[in-house]
Structures are given as structure tokens and as C-alpha cells.
Amino acid sequence: MMIALDIFRALADATRLRILALVQAMELSVGELAQVLGQSQPRVSRHVKILCDAGLAERRKEGSWVFVTLGNRARVDPVLAALEAWRGTESDHWAVADAARLAAVRADRAAAANAWFEANAGQWDTIRSLHIAEADVEAAIRDMLGTAALGVLIDIGTGTGRMLELFAPDAVHALGIDRSSEMLRLARAKLAERGLANAELRQADLYALPMADAAADVAIIHHVLHFAQQPGAAIAEAARVLRPGGRVLIADFAPHDREEFRAQGGHTRLGFSDEQLHGWFAAAGLAPMRAEALSGGELTVKLWLGRKVGHPLKEAIAA
């Protein structure tokens, strides 16, 4: 009974209902919520605290930013279902306005990331090597993928096509996707130089891969996830295109506090924990197989390997 009282007290405010609807759509920082709601950050923070105290939302501190997402789904889903059932047929002017401002937030995020990509396209490989020796990362990726045939490979956020250079020769067919036309131009030049006839490039979004369900055997997301507005959705989309038993390999940073990467480099996330990745894996129908930390540079690079449920696991889960 007390849980129900806490929930209804938390929802007895129009702003908090709006916040719940917004974070249902996507994870947002407190500053972004304030931008959408047209209210001050302290006021929004107070509303967020009430939702968190009721278990309807969760806060996650990342550097100087605080992100807000939905709380435990066992508690939140019945509330969302009830709100949907009670929603009238007439459009809510606040919902319409919030949706428009939320679209602006998405556009701002995408523009910041795209501007960085375009400005640094020619130096992409060099910038990566500044964080950790890329040769060591590539060797670890090869070791994690093993010697089994790769079948159909998709490289999500291919950049200059380095993963295709390395692994397309071991694949039946390889597809690299990227949003940046400049990146794809550079990748095409590289792949042509290597004579990789089985490698294909397409301009596409990581949330809408140009591939049918269950069409790929291996998906690689290499140093891309920290730019994603919705990492869980990107992982779910990668899982969608995998056949049962197919594998996804993610290479990215462990959690860090280099705030300048977000301010100047377009990074949406300052690294990821095993708990975060495994949570997204579970939601996408992926079973974690291995995780490995690669230290030695200013940042620690992590590798995570998952397999799409539907195939007997032959490898033990490694912490």
C-alpha cells in the first residue's frame, strides 16, 4: 500500500508526468529536461528527486552531468500502461510541445556529433591511437572473435573502414555503415586500395540498419557507442540483424571523467560499465560471453562479446 501511495503522490503533478513521458522516450540529462520543460534546473532536479524516491526514475551521474532514465521496469511498466489507458483521444498541448522540444534536443545532439565527425574525419585513426595503442585493441578483438568463420559481418559506425580492412577477408560478405558521407568517402578509398570486393559501404543510421532481421553472423561496434544518444537502442538494433547464435563485439571506453571529450569531442557518454552493457545485452536478447579490459593508455578500453540467445553457449561468461 505504501508503494502505491508513493507512486500516486509522485505522479500528482503535471511536470512530473511530463518528465516521466520524456524519459520514456529517451534518457535525458537534467539540463536537457530543463530545456524541454522551460523550467530551471533546480526546479527540475526537485521533481526528478521525487520521481526517483518513488522508484519511477533513476539518476546516473556522469562527469558533471546527471542523466535521468526510467526506474525499475517492474514498477514503472504498470504505471505507463495505466497512463496510456487513461490518455484521452484529444491531443495534449503539453505533450505536443514537449515532443517538438525533444526533437530539438535530439537534433542538437546529432549536430554536435556530426560536426565533430566531419571536422575530424581525416584524423580519425590518429585520434583513436592517442587513447590507447590501436594495434593492441585490434589484436584483442581478433582474439575475442577467434578463428571461426565470420559469415556475414556488419561494422556499425565503420568510420574509415578499419574493422572492414581487418575482418572482411575472413567474412563471406561485409557491410560497413556510417552516417558521415566524409567517413564513407575515406573508407571507400581504403577498401578499394585493399581490393576488398566482398565489402560494401552504406550511409545509414545505427538505429535503423539497412539489413533484414537475422541476416548477419557478427556485428562490430568499435568506438562508436559513446557517441550514441541511446546506446541500448543501438545494441538492440544490432541484435535484431543477428541470427540466433550470432555475436556482437563492442569496443569502447570504461567509465572515465574526461569531461572535455563531451564538451569538445561530441562524446555523449563518458565510458560504460559492465553492468550497463550487460543490462542492455539482456534487454536485447543477448547473452554476455566475455569482457576484457585493455589498459595502458590515458583511458581503459573495454571489449564486450555477446551472443544472440537461441544457440547453445559454448563459452563461459567471463567477468
XYZ file of C-alpha atoms in Angstrom:
319
model
C 0.000 0.000 0.000
C 2.814 2.421 0.882
C 4.414 1.834 -2.529
C 1.134 2.728 -4.244
C 0.831 5.896 -2.140
C 4.388 6.929 -3.022
C 3.705 6.374 -6.712
C 0.455 8.324 -6.787
C 1.938 11.187 -4.747
C 4.852 11.363 -7.197
C 2.509 11.465 -10.171
C 0.210 14.123 -8.693
C 1.961 16.903 -10.606
C 1.785 17.814 -14.278
C 5.518 18.484 -14.587
C 6.423 15.089 -13.166
C 4.021 13.393 -15.565
C 5.741 15.239 -18.398
C 9.176 14.168 -17.125
C 8.064 10.552 -16.979
C 6.822 10.733 -20.570
C 10.060 12.353 -21.741
C 12.404 9.813 -20.160
C 10.178 7.065 -21.502
C 11.155 8.349 -24.946
C 14.892 8.589 -24.207
C 17.415 9.111 -21.422
C 17.928 12.840 -20.826
C 20.199 14.987 -18.715
C 18.652 17.290 -16.130
C 19.778 20.224 -18.272
C 18.040 18.802 -21.325
C 14.874 18.191 -19.301
C 15.002 21.809 -18.163
C 15.393 22.891 -21.804
C 12.366 20.863 -22.908
C 10.187 21.823 -19.930
C 11.152 25.501 -19.963
C 11.967 25.408 -16.232
C 15.082 25.997 -14.147
C 17.463 23.122 -13.466
C 16.997 23.305 -9.658
C 13.234 23.050 -10.068
C 13.553 20.129 -12.470
C 16.015 18.434 -10.111
C 13.457 18.599 -7.293
C 10.824 16.956 -9.497
C 13.304 14.294 -10.581
C 14.164 13.538 -6.943
C 10.503 12.909 -6.126
C 10.181 10.530 -9.075
C 13.378 8.738 -8.052
C 12.244 8.427 -4.426
C 9.091 6.714 -5.705
C 11.141 4.335 -7.847
C 9.711 5.725 -11.092
C 13.002 7.194 -12.311
C 16.722 6.728 -11.769
C 19.560 9.238 -11.838
C 23.020 8.464 -13.184
C 25.891 10.890 -12.626
C 28.394 11.061 -15.441
C 31.082 13.680 -15.042
C 29.330 16.984 -14.348
C 26.089 15.781 -15.969
C 23.201 13.921 -14.345
C 21.150 11.694 -16.635
C 17.610 10.571 -15.861
C 16.022 7.363 -17.062
C 13.048 5.189 -16.143
C 13.164 3.286 -12.874
C 12.736 -0.443 -12.321
C 10.531 -1.721 -15.132
C 8.540 -3.988 -12.817
C 7.326 -0.856 -11.035
C 7.216 1.542 -13.971
C 5.549 -0.563 -16.680
C 2.151 -0.874 -14.911
C 2.168 2.895 -14.347
C 2.933 3.593 -18.010
C 0.237 1.146 -19.099
C -2.322 2.871 -16.852
C -1.361 6.317 -18.123
C -1.703 5.101 -21.704
C -5.137 3.613 -20.958
C -6.292 6.863 -19.339
C -4.981 9.075 -22.124
C -7.875 10.742 -23.914
C -8.412 10.914 -27.626
C -7.747 14.664 -27.718
C -4.135 15.717 -28.130
C -2.422 17.172 -25.059
C -0.891 20.530 -25.971
C 1.918 19.976 -23.449
C 2.736 16.599 -24.990
C 2.828 18.151 -28.464
C 5.106 20.970 -27.301
C 7.381 18.612 -25.367
C 7.706 16.316 -28.388
C 8.786 19.259 -30.544
C 11.375 20.409 -27.992
C 12.590 16.830 -27.549
C 13.148 16.650 -31.292
C 15.257 19.799 -30.972
C 17.361 18.152 -28.246
C 17.912 15.126 -30.494
C 18.897 17.439 -33.348
C 21.324 19.369 -31.138
C 22.992 16.156 -30.012
C 23.217 14.793 -33.534
C 24.561 18.086 -34.890
C 27.313 18.203 -32.257
C 28.405 14.652 -33.027
C 28.185 15.131 -36.796
C 30.150 18.378 -36.654
C 32.929 16.624 -34.800
C 32.926 13.684 -37.195
C 33.073 15.935 -40.228
C 35.779 18.178 -38.750
C 37.961 15.239 -37.742
C 37.236 12.694 -40.456
C 40.744 12.858 -41.901
C 42.353 12.405 -38.459
C 40.005 9.733 -37.084
C 42.504 6.878 -36.966
C 45.149 9.161 -35.442
C 42.774 10.394 -32.721
C 41.881 6.820 -31.790
C 45.538 5.914 -31.429
C 46.027 8.727 -28.887
C 43.744 6.985 -26.405
C 45.343 3.529 -26.465
C 47.571 1.638 -28.871
C 45.107 0.667 -31.556
C 47.192 -2.326 -32.610
C 46.667 -3.827 -29.146
C 42.914 -3.250 -29.362
C 42.766 -4.842 -32.793
C 44.745 -7.869 -31.647
C 42.404 -8.308 -28.670
C 39.350 -8.041 -30.943
C 40.781 -10.698 -33.249
C 41.489 -12.950 -30.273
C 37.968 -12.465 -28.912
C 36.337 -13.265 -32.243
C 38.511 -16.370 -32.555
C 39.264 -18.399 -35.651
C 35.693 -19.389 -36.559
C 34.380 -18.163 -39.913
C 32.721 -14.763 -39.619
C 29.999 -15.354 -42.210
C 28.102 -12.127 -42.821
C 29.703 -9.237 -40.931
C 28.287 -5.783 -40.221
C 30.527 -2.994 -38.919
C 28.280 -0.416 -37.270
C 29.766 3.086 -37.410
C 32.569 1.942 -39.682
C 34.352 5.307 -39.763
C 37.345 4.988 -42.084
C 36.647 1.268 -42.503
C 39.436 -0.127 -40.336
C 37.375 -3.042 -38.981
C 36.416 -3.973 -42.532
C 40.074 -3.879 -43.544
C 40.881 -6.338 -40.767
C 37.938 -8.713 -40.873
C 36.285 -8.559 -44.308
C 38.864 -11.032 -45.702
C 37.514 -13.621 -43.209
C 33.846 -12.915 -43.998
C 31.553 -14.123 -46.752
C 30.179 -10.609 -47.012
C 30.932 -7.460 -45.008
C 28.804 -4.338 -44.689
C 30.024 -1.101 -43.147
C 27.543 1.638 -42.238
C 28.124 5.210 -41.168
C 26.123 8.446 -41.097
C 29.026 10.588 -42.292
C 29.486 10.848 -46.043
C 33.043 12.072 -45.490
C 33.870 8.992 -43.418
C 32.422 6.739 -46.096
C 34.457 8.537 -48.750
C 37.640 7.798 -46.815
C 36.576 4.202 -46.145
C 35.828 3.602 -49.812
C 39.306 4.800 -50.732
C 40.856 2.428 -48.202
C 38.816 -0.600 -49.224
C 39.493 -0.008 -52.903
C 43.199 0.134 -52.155
C 42.937 -3.233 -50.382
C 40.857 -4.756 -53.171
C 38.132 -5.993 -50.795
C 35.418 -6.846 -53.280
C 33.194 -8.502 -50.671
C 32.984 -5.320 -48.562
C 30.096 -2.897 -49.045
C 29.516 0.566 -47.566
C 26.227 2.332 -46.972
C 25.195 5.614 -45.411
C 22.753 4.692 -42.657
C 21.901 5.233 -39.003
C 22.916 2.794 -36.299
C 19.304 2.794 -35.041
C 17.970 1.686 -38.444
C 20.429 -0.725 -40.010
C 19.912 -1.456 -43.710
C 19.734 -5.194 -43.132
C 16.893 -7.677 -42.657
C 16.196 -9.477 -39.400
C 18.562 -12.367 -38.638
C 20.766 -11.606 -41.654
C 24.187 -11.227 -40.001
C 26.509 -13.535 -38.100
C 28.784 -10.945 -36.475
C 28.249 -7.280 -35.581
C 31.087 -4.989 -34.510
C 30.541 -1.648 -32.758
C 34.036 -0.207 -32.461
C 34.493 3.085 -30.560
C 31.047 4.253 -31.615
C 28.733 3.633 -28.663
C 29.990 6.635 -26.665
C 28.565 8.873 -29.418
C 25.132 7.200 -29.305
C 22.216 9.071 -27.764
C 20.550 5.744 -26.940
C 23.171 3.005 -26.557
C 20.598 0.398 -25.529
C 18.601 1.030 -28.692
C 21.762 0.752 -30.816
C 22.608 -2.600 -29.222
C 19.025 -3.818 -29.689
C 19.182 -2.877 -33.379
C 22.457 -4.787 -33.745
C 20.818 -7.793 -32.082
C 17.875 -7.556 -34.462
C 20.032 -8.208 -37.522
C 21.904 -11.117 -35.899
C 20.931 -14.726 -36.478
C 20.335 -16.856 -33.363
C 23.820 -17.645 -32.114
C 25.262 -14.590 -33.855
C 27.792 -12.499 -31.974
C 28.148 -8.794 -31.237
C 31.501 -7.337 -30.208
C 31.642 -3.876 -28.653
C 34.872 -1.957 -28.135
C 34.601 1.246 -26.122
C 35.897 3.041 -23.057
C 35.499 2.067 -19.436
C 33.943 4.830 -17.281
C 36.149 7.934 -17.062
C 35.877 11.593 -16.069
C 37.410 13.325 -19.089
C 34.631 15.890 -19.394
C 36.398 17.661 -22.275
C 35.579 14.698 -24.529
C 31.911 15.556 -24.157
C 32.369 19.320 -24.395
C 34.827 19.292 -27.308
C 34.696 15.807 -28.804
C 30.996 15.162 -29.134
C 31.011 12.195 -26.737
C 27.521 11.581 -25.335
C 28.800 9.035 -22.797
C 31.976 9.013 -20.748
C 32.506 5.275 -20.971
C 30.468 2.264 -19.912
C 30.441 -0.218 -17.037
C 29.976 -3.969 -17.321
C 26.658 -3.572 -15.510
C 25.357 -1.137 -18.117
C 26.434 -3.262 -21.076
C 25.103 -6.494 -19.607
C 21.782 -4.802 -18.860
C 21.471 -3.685 -22.469
C 22.543 -7.131 -23.634
C 19.800 -8.773 -21.595
C 17.160 -6.359 -22.894
C 18.240 -7.097 -26.483
C 18.204 -10.884 -26.081
C 21.977 -11.205 -25.934
C 23.919 -13.390 -23.507
C 27.294 -11.984 -22.341
C 30.234 -14.223 -23.200
C 33.425 -12.335 -22.417
C 34.582 -8.956 -21.184
C 38.170 -7.746 -21.243
C 39.866 -4.553 -20.034
C 42.780 -3.138 -22.041
C 44.720 -0.599 -20.004
C 47.964 1.107 -20.855
C 46.824 4.461 -22.197
C 45.158 7.503 -20.683
C 41.890 5.613 -20.888
C 40.985 1.981 -20.424
C 39.394 0.333 -23.452
C 36.881 -2.434 -22.763
C 35.760 -5.237 -25.043
C 32.408 -6.952 -24.562
C 31.278 -10.008 -26.519
C 27.685 -11.225 -26.538
C 25.800 -13.962 -28.350
C 22.204 -13.796 -29.506
C 20.035 -16.149 -27.486
C 18.894 -19.191 -29.426
C 22.200 -21.027 -29.699
C 23.865 -23.174 -27.008
C 26.579 -21.165 -25.398
C 29.976 -22.787 -25.810
C 31.912 -20.212 -23.898
C 31.645 -19.384 -20.222
C 30.750 -15.874 -19.192
C 33.922 -14.059 -18.199
C 33.911 -11.112 -15.861
